[in-house]
Amino acid sequence: MGSGELGVETVATVDAVDTRTRSAVITARAAATFEPVGRSVATARSFVRDTLQGWGFSDVIDDAVVLTSELVTNAVVHAGTAADVECLRSEDAVRIEVSDRYPEREIPLQQSSMNMGSPDREGGRGLQLCAALATRWGVDYTPTHKQVWFQLDLPHRSVGTRTAGPSLPADLLPIADGRVRVAVIQIDRLGAISAWNEDAEELFGYVAEQVMGKPLNDLAAWPHTPGTSTGIAEALQLSRWEGSYGVRNAHGRVVPVYASHLRVRDADGEPSTVCLLVRDDERAVLQTPLRGTAPEPGSLSEPHAADPFEVFIGSPAPDDLDGLLQRTVERARDMLDGDAAFLLLATDDETELEVRASTGLPSARQRFARVQVESAPGRYGSARMPAVHEDLTVVPGAVPLLSGTGMRSVVTVPLKVEGRLTGSLGVAAEASGRYSNEEALRLQFAADRIALAVESARLGELERLRRGSLSFLVEASDLLAGTLDRDQTLALMAQMTVPTLATWCAVYTIADQSAEPYLSYVLHEDEERIDGLKALLSKIAPPDPVPTPGARVWAAPSEAAHQAALRTSMRSLGLGETPGLGSGIGTTLSTASAVGGETVVLPLVARNRVIGMLTLGKPADEHFRQEILELAEDLSRRAALALDNARLYSERMAISQSLQRSLLPPGLPQVPGVEVDVIYRAAGEGNEVGGDFYDLFPIRDGAYGFAIGDVCGTGPEAAAVTGLARHALRLLAREGFGGPAVLERLNAAILDEGARSRFLTLLYGELWPQEDGSAVLKIVCAGHPLPLRLRQDGTVEPYAEPQPLLGVMEDLELYEQTATLDPGDVLLCVTDGVTERREGTRMLGDDGLADVLTTCTGLTAGAVAARIMRAVERFATDAPSDDMAILAMRVPGLQKD
């Protein structure tokens, strides 16, 4: 498909949403055609992703990639035709069209309902996904093409200056610890740093000379949580952008920052981006949330009734879930004059609550921790009802979240939407007896005001995570399916989980059911911690290979890290023994911090057998989100199958190569007075032997047998005939049979194989070195390319006559020819892969081989074979398509004193 409009020959259209044609002005267009091969699906995904990123449409990339993947798969895999993909950009939407050369035989009517099939089928899900994800979509038919298109509307982005906030009393202003440093960084049109102020040096430890001219990408550690699609390159192209990310400082640590980007251009029209950055906990310095337009002075409009939600949360409300939850706990704490507050959200089955926001508590340690909804019997034992605890020391463990925090009294209330538990909000104080039923009632009123908004924001976040997870799994499946190498599969498994799903990852493998789990791969997002992490995991027992699906918590790494850090700290203070200390306190404490959070284990189950475990970990006091664990479980299933496929492939390759090697002689014997050399090349990747074979072996005192042959075809059947021929030749020759008798009996043995038999061309001879320096040969050439003799004067001539090949006729009458190789003569034997080497319509042939051999006068047997092979390889640019064997024998003559 070119860049022109589609649908010129359209005879019918099926539009699942509306029948309007393109009404928006097309501002950009990108098109590509993909061949009907499996790898085209991944190429098409990359094309769409790169195109939309270049246009700044990062908000819809995940949906577009998933839909394109399904539609292109339908075209190139199921329909078996090439696929044309065209991306069209307008001001407020992007439209992607996928066409193939397989039109429907029947054109459905617009009024009839479309049967899109079962979602469980291997194919046919493309239209269902379009219906679920796209704003509009449709199908266009022509006599030769079918086109499926979908449109994704872009979310509205506010651009330009934001309004100022109201004046506030001093006690309500945000708090900043110490001096606030604002790093001012300017980025040129290519993404390189062109300005770097003193505050940037203080924040990140780099002087200007170290970073000038380098891409900001080299320093920015962008969040990789599924659902986060805006990258640094896209953010720098927006007219204005605000958000959080990380910057790696001069010591390799990630400094969380809040950034405000403004796109500007100089007097010459050159665009650049000015970035203002502060520490993330000082974001109030730069954060400018949207605010409603203030009424004009003197306006006579009646004041509207205050929204209860805005009364509690304040205006404007944060537009992201984390911001809304954090604002909620801060307002709840202030409302009840508490020392701490926390908010938990319920899982889908309402059996657990997950910590999502807190203030006044060690939030890093508690974030994403999970507690049971029904924690204990009695009035205050359920999160479904308001609860007041006047003194937590009287009821230890009543609120597990507050254990060890010093809080004495707490009030908790449920968040409910239409009677369904969606979360829990609590406020705590360090003094006992601070709260009563009156405070619980006030807090419940506040929870009722914000419950619907929180649930709506949570569902929006889950939808973004779901779409990001779907895109992540599509990419992961494609990567895992692209390799059959075990080590590369292990590396891919770890690299896909770190840092997307976890801070660190370890993969254990199990060779067989009786073997112990083996630590095969370790990865941490900070490369400096990999060695310490590997050493720590090597000293503890691996997790049990339990086949039960799902993630289970593994406490051993965290406990071992804490114990090692404690011992190291005591030794550094002179309180313990120091012999055997292998690392400094810094390394041990660093490792303890790296694995001190939650660690989970997911079984790698393939073909009803546990073949390993995928271990994921968080740094100190962090927990996994339930959505991340579910995504990791999906990934582990795909990774287990890929790892087992790689294992099976490696085992079968090892067996195949072992069997192939058995078809060739282990080595060539030393023949007195004769130089012998062999070059063998098997066609195809991973092959050590094919249908061609050779052999040289002693028959009796002073006599040697040699053979070179070519079995028709390839594969196991040809290999079976190869093995039969080589071993039969040795056995029959050593039993005293002459050349014709040996070949006649081999012919009978091949015919006895029946349907598995293959015809065989074979050159067999017997060699007797003589005392005068010559060698006597007896040769039978059964359908094989004739051997060539090179004399000392440079002349080349055939050294035998052709006879019938083996494996075709039952009654063969073969005869042998006797000749003598004089001192200095060379006998060259090859298979037809040498003489039939082609370049287009040209073929090397017997004459071409003879011409090359004439240039080999005076060379050793090894040099002759090497020169012939070089000439054959240089004759054509393509890799050889047939096996090749070269056997060169030279009689050097008697050495004079």
Short mmCIF file of N, CA and C in Angstrom, two decimals, residues 239-345:
data_model
loop_
_atom_site.label_atom_id
_atom_site.label_comp_id
_atom_site.label_asym_id
_atom_site.label_seq_id
_atom_site.Cartn_x
_atom_site.Cartn_y
_atom_site.Cartn_z
N SER A 239 4.55 20.86 24.78
CA SER A 239 4.74 22.29 25.02
C SER A 239 4.92 22.58 26.51
N ARG A 240 4.20 21.85 27.35
CA ARG A 240 4.39 21.95 28.80
C ARG A 240 4.09 20.59 29.40
N TRP A 241 4.93 20.20 30.36
CA TRP A 241 4.73 18.89 30.99
C TRP A 241 5.20 18.98 32.43
N GLU A 242 4.48 18.30 33.33
CA GLU A 242 4.89 18.20 34.72
C GLU A 242 4.75 16.75 35.17
N GLY A 243 5.65 16.32 36.01
CA GLY A 243 5.56 14.97 36.53
C GLY A 243 6.81 14.56 37.28
N SER A 244 6.80 13.33 37.78
CA SER A 244 7.92 12.81 38.56
C SER A 244 8.70 11.79 37.77
N TYR A 245 10.00 11.80 37.96
CA TYR A 245 10.85 10.72 37.46
C TYR A 245 12.14 10.74 38.27
N GLY A 246 13.09 9.92 37.88
CA GLY A 246 14.34 9.83 38.63
C GLY A 246 15.52 10.27 37.79
N VAL A 247 16.53 10.82 38.44
CA VAL A 247 17.79 11.20 37.79
C VAL A 247 18.92 10.51 38.54
N ARG A 248 19.77 9.81 37.81
CA ARG A 248 20.91 9.13 38.43
C ARG A 248 22.01 10.15 38.72
N ASN A 249 22.44 10.19 39.98
CA ASN A 249 23.46 11.16 40.35
C ASN A 249 24.86 10.62 40.04
N ALA A 250 25.87 11.37 40.41
CA ALA A 250 27.25 11.00 40.08
C ALA A 250 27.67 9.70 40.75
N HIS A 251 26.97 9.28 41.81
CA HIS A 251 27.30 8.04 42.51
C HIS A 251 26.45 6.86 42.02
N GLY A 252 25.65 7.06 40.99
CA GLY A 252 24.84 5.99 40.44
C GLY A 252 23.51 5.78 41.14
N ARG A 253 23.19 6.59 42.13
CA ARG A 253 21.92 6.45 42.83
C ARG A 253 20.85 7.29 42.12
N VAL A 254 19.61 6.82 42.25
CA VAL A 254 18.50 7.51 41.61
C VAL A 254 17.93 8.54 42.58
N VAL A 255 17.89 9.79 42.15
CA VAL A 255 17.33 10.89 42.94
C VAL A 255 15.92 11.17 42.42
N PRO A 256 14.86 10.87 43.21
CA PRO A 256 13.50 11.19 42.75
C PRO A 256 13.32 12.70 42.64
N VAL A 257 12.81 13.17 41.52
CA VAL A 257 12.63 14.60 41.31
C VAL A 257 11.23 14.85 40.77
N TYR A 258 10.78 16.08 40.98
CA TYR A 258 9.56 16.56 40.32
C TYR A 258 10.00 17.60 39.31
N ALA A 259 9.51 17.46 38.07
CA ALA A 259 10.02 18.29 36.98
C ALA A 259 8.89 19.07 36.34
N SER A 260 9.23 20.27 35.87
CA SER A 260 8.34 21.09 35.06
C SER A 260 9.08 21.44 33.78
N HIS A 261 8.55 20.99 32.63
CA HIS A 261 9.19 21.22 31.34
C HIS A 261 8.41 22.29 30.58
N LEU A 262 9.12 23.20 29.97
CA LEU A 262 8.50 24.23 29.13
C LEU A 262 9.23 24.28 27.81
N ARG A 263 8.50 24.15 26.72
CA ARG A 263 9.06 24.18 25.37
C ARG A 263 9.13 25.62 24.89
N VAL A 264 10.31 26.07 24.45
CA VAL A 264 10.51 27.45 23.99
C VAL A 264 11.30 27.42 22.69
N ARG A 265 11.45 28.58 22.04
CA ARG A 265 12.32 28.70 20.87
C ARG A 265 13.04 30.04 20.93
N ASP A 266 14.25 30.06 20.39
CA ASP A 266 15.06 31.26 20.45
C ASP A 266 14.74 32.19 19.27
N ALA A 267 15.54 33.26 19.16
CA ALA A 267 15.30 34.25 18.11
C ALA A 267 15.46 33.66 16.71
N ASP A 268 16.25 32.61 16.59
CA ASP A 268 16.44 31.97 15.28
C ASP A 268 15.39 30.91 15.00
N GLY A 269 14.46 30.73 15.91
CA GLY A 269 13.41 29.74 15.70
C GLY A 269 13.78 28.34 16.14
N GLU A 270 14.97 28.15 16.75
CA GLU A 270 15.40 26.83 17.18
C GLU A 270 14.67 26.44 18.47
N PRO A 271 13.99 25.29 18.49
CA PRO A 271 13.27 24.90 19.71
C PRO A 271 14.21 24.28 20.74
N SER A 272 13.85 24.45 21.99
CA SER A 272 14.55 23.80 23.09
C SER A 272 13.58 23.66 24.25
N THR A 273 13.99 22.91 25.26
CA THR A 273 13.13 22.67 26.41
C THR A 273 13.85 23.09 27.68
N VAL A 274 13.18 23.91 28.49
CA VAL A 274 13.71 24.33 29.78
C VAL A 274 13.09 23.43 30.84
N CYS A 275 13.93 22.78 31.64
CA CYS A 275 13.47 21.86 32.67
C CYS A 275 13.82 22.41 34.05
N LEU A 276 12.83 22.55 34.90
CA LEU A 276 13.03 22.93 36.29
C LEU A 276 12.81 21.69 37.13
N LEU A 277 13.75 21.34 38.01
CA LEU A 277 13.66 20.12 38.79
C LEU A 277 13.94 20.41 40.26
N VAL A 278 13.12 19.83 41.13
CA VAL A 278 13.34 19.88 42.57
C VAL A 278 13.21 18.46 43.11
N ARG A 279 13.65 18.27 44.36
CA ARG A 279 13.45 16.96 44.98
C ARG A 279 11.95 16.65 45.02
N ASP A 280 11.62 15.36 44.87
CA ASP A 280 10.22 15.00 44.73
C ASP A 280 9.39 15.40 45.96
N ASP A 281 10.00 15.36 47.16
CA ASP A 281 9.24 15.74 48.35
C ASP A 281 9.06 17.25 48.46
N GLU A 282 9.66 18.02 47.54
CA GLU A 282 9.47 19.48 47.50
C GLU A 282 8.71 19.88 46.26
N ARG A 283 7.87 18.98 45.75
CA ARG A 283 7.17 19.23 44.49
C ARG A 283 6.25 20.44 44.55
N ALA A 284 5.83 20.82 45.77
CA ALA A 284 4.93 21.98 45.86
C ALA A 284 5.58 23.24 45.31
N VAL A 285 6.91 23.28 45.23
CA VAL A 285 7.59 24.45 44.68
C VAL A 285 7.24 24.64 43.21
N LEU A 286 7.06 23.54 42.47
CA LEU A 286 6.82 23.63 41.04
C LEU A 286 5.42 23.21 40.63
N GLN A 287 4.76 22.38 41.43
CA GLN A 287 3.49 21.80 41.00
C GLN A 287 2.43 22.88 40.85
N THR A 288 1.77 22.88 39.71
CA THR A 288 0.73 23.89 39.42
C THR A 288 -0.51 23.17 38.95
N PRO A 289 -1.33 22.65 39.86
CA PRO A 289 -2.55 21.94 39.43
C PRO A 289 -3.53 22.89 38.77
N LEU A 290 -4.35 22.29 37.89
CA LEU A 290 -5.37 23.10 37.20
C LEU A 290 -6.38 23.65 38.19
N ARG A 291 -6.80 24.86 37.95
CA ARG A 291 -7.79 25.50 38.82
C ARG A 291 -8.90 26.09 37.96
N GLY A 292 -10.07 26.15 38.53
CA GLY A 292 -11.19 26.73 37.79
C GLY A 292 -11.01 28.23 37.65
N THR A 293 -11.70 28.77 36.66
CA THR A 293 -11.60 30.21 36.40
C THR A 293 -12.28 30.98 37.53
N ALA A 294 -11.58 31.94 38.07
CA ALA A 294 -12.14 32.74 39.16
C ALA A 294 -13.22 33.66 38.63
N PRO A 295 -14.26 33.91 39.39
CA PRO A 295 -15.33 34.81 38.92
C PRO A 295 -14.80 36.22 38.76
N GLU A 296 -15.39 36.92 37.82
CA GLU A 296 -14.99 38.30 37.59
C GLU A 296 -15.32 39.15 38.81
N PRO A 297 -14.48 40.14 39.11
CA PRO A 297 -14.78 41.03 40.25
C PRO A 297 -16.11 41.72 40.03
N GLY A 298 -16.89 41.76 41.07
CA GLY A 298 -18.18 42.43 40.97
C GLY A 298 -19.26 41.60 40.36
N SER A 299 -18.98 40.33 40.12
CA SER A 299 -19.98 39.47 39.50
C SER A 299 -21.18 39.34 40.42
N LEU A 300 -22.38 39.33 39.83
CA LEU A 300 -23.61 39.25 40.61
C LEU A 300 -24.18 37.84 40.62
N SER A 301 -23.39 36.89 40.07
CA SER A 301 -23.92 35.53 40.02
C SER A 301 -24.06 34.97 41.43
N GLU A 302 -25.07 34.17 41.62
CA GLU A 302 -25.32 33.57 42.93
C GLU A 302 -24.27 32.50 43.21
N PRO A 303 -23.72 32.46 44.39
CA PRO A 303 -22.77 31.40 44.72
C PRO A 303 -23.47 30.05 44.73
N HIS A 304 -22.80 29.05 44.07
CA HIS A 304 -23.40 27.72 44.01
C HIS A 304 -23.09 26.97 45.31
N ALA A 305 -23.88 25.96 45.56
CA ALA A 305 -23.70 25.16 46.77
C ALA A 305 -22.35 24.44 46.72
N ALA A 306 -21.65 24.39 47.82
CA ALA A 306 -20.35 23.76 47.87
C ALA A 306 -20.48 22.25 47.68
N ASP A 307 -19.61 21.67 46.86
CA ASP A 307 -19.57 20.23 46.65
C ASP A 307 -18.96 19.58 47.90
N PRO A 308 -19.69 18.64 48.53
CA PRO A 308 -19.11 18.00 49.74
C PRO A 308 -17.76 17.37 49.48
N PHE A 309 -17.56 16.82 48.28
CA PHE A 309 -16.27 16.23 47.97
C PHE A 309 -15.18 17.30 47.98
N GLU A 310 -15.43 18.45 47.32
CA GLU A 310 -14.43 19.51 47.28
C GLU A 310 -14.23 20.14 48.65
N VAL A 311 -15.26 20.14 49.48
CA VAL A 311 -15.10 20.67 50.83
C VAL A 311 -14.05 19.87 51.60
N PHE A 312 -14.07 18.55 51.41
CA PHE A 312 -13.11 17.71 52.13
C PHE A 312 -11.76 17.67 51.44
N ILE A 313 -11.76 17.43 50.13
CA ILE A 313 -10.50 17.26 49.41
C ILE A 313 -9.86 18.59 49.08
N GLY A 314 -10.67 19.58 48.82
CA GLY A 314 -10.13 20.85 48.36
C GLY A 314 -10.19 20.93 46.85
N SER A 315 -10.08 22.12 46.31
CA SER A 315 -10.15 22.32 44.86
C SER A 315 -8.85 22.94 44.38
N PRO A 316 -8.30 22.43 43.29
CA PRO A 316 -8.83 21.34 42.46
C PRO A 316 -8.45 19.99 43.04
N ALA A 317 -9.25 18.97 42.70
CA ALA A 317 -8.94 17.61 43.14
C ALA A 317 -7.81 17.05 42.29
N PRO A 318 -6.90 16.29 42.87
CA PRO A 318 -5.84 15.67 42.07
C PRO A 318 -6.44 14.78 40.98
N ASP A 319 -5.80 14.78 39.81
CA ASP A 319 -6.34 14.01 38.69
C ASP A 319 -5.74 12.61 38.60
N ASP A 320 -4.89 12.21 39.55
CA ASP A 320 -4.35 10.86 39.54
C ASP A 320 -4.69 10.18 40.86
N LEU A 321 -4.73 8.86 40.85
CA LEU A 321 -5.17 8.12 42.03
C LEU A 321 -4.24 8.34 43.22
N ASP A 322 -2.93 8.24 43.00
CA ASP A 322 -2.00 8.40 44.12
C ASP A 322 -2.12 9.79 44.75
N GLY A 323 -2.25 10.81 43.90
CA GLY A 323 -2.43 12.16 44.44
C GLY A 323 -3.71 12.30 45.23
N LEU A 324 -4.80 11.70 44.73
CA LEU A 324 -6.08 11.77 45.43
C LEU A 324 -6.00 11.07 46.78
N LEU A 325 -5.38 9.90 46.81
CA LEU A 325 -5.29 9.16 48.07
C LEU A 325 -4.41 9.90 49.07
N GLN A 326 -3.31 10.46 48.60
CA GLN A 326 -2.43 11.19 49.51
C GLN A 326 -3.12 12.42 50.07
N ARG A 327 -3.85 13.15 49.21
CA ARG A 327 -4.61 14.32 49.69
C ARG A 327 -5.66 13.87 50.72
N THR A 328 -6.26 12.71 50.49
CA THR A 328 -7.31 12.22 51.39
C THR A 328 -6.75 11.96 52.79
N VAL A 329 -5.62 11.24 52.88
CA VAL A 329 -5.10 10.93 54.21
C VAL A 329 -4.60 12.19 54.91
N GLU A 330 -4.07 13.14 54.17
CA GLU A 330 -3.62 14.38 54.82
C GLU A 330 -4.79 15.16 55.37
N ARG A 331 -5.90 15.25 54.62
CA ARG A 331 -7.07 15.99 55.10
C ARG A 331 -7.73 15.26 56.27
N ALA A 332 -7.75 13.92 56.21
CA ALA A 332 -8.35 13.17 57.33
C ALA A 332 -7.53 13.36 58.60
N ARG A 333 -6.21 13.36 58.48
CA ARG A 333 -5.35 13.57 59.66
C ARG A 333 -5.60 14.96 60.24
N ASP A 334 -5.67 15.97 59.36
CA ASP A 334 -5.88 17.34 59.85
C ASP A 334 -7.26 17.51 60.46
N MET A 335 -8.27 16.84 59.85
CA MET A 335 -9.64 17.00 60.32
C MET A 335 -9.80 16.50 61.75
N LEU A 336 -9.13 15.39 62.08
CA LEU A 336 -9.25 14.82 63.43
C LEU A 336 -8.04 15.14 64.29
N ASP A 337 -7.17 16.05 63.82
CA ASP A 337 -6.00 16.46 64.60
C ASP A 337 -5.19 15.24 65.03
N GLY A 338 -4.95 14.32 64.06
CA GLY A 338 -4.21 13.10 64.37
C GLY A 338 -2.73 13.25 64.08
N ASP A 339 -2.00 12.23 64.47
CA ASP A 339 -0.57 12.20 64.19
C ASP A 339 -0.26 11.41 62.92
N ALA A 340 -1.17 10.57 62.50
CA ALA A 340 -0.95 9.76 61.29
C ALA A 340 -2.30 9.39 60.70
N ALA A 341 -2.28 9.05 59.42
CA ALA A 341 -3.49 8.59 58.74
C ALA A 341 -3.07 7.63 57.64
N PHE A 342 -3.98 6.77 57.26
CA PHE A 342 -3.67 5.78 56.24
C PHE A 342 -4.93 5.42 55.48
N LEU A 343 -4.76 4.94 54.26
CA LEU A 343 -5.88 4.53 53.43
C LEU A 343 -5.51 3.24 52.71
N LEU A 344 -6.42 2.27 52.77
CA LEU A 344 -6.21 0.99 52.12
C LEU A 344 -7.31 0.77 51.10
N LEU A 345 -6.99 0.12 50.00
CA LEU A 345 -7.98 -0.22 48.98
C LEU A 345 -8.18 -1.72 48.96
#
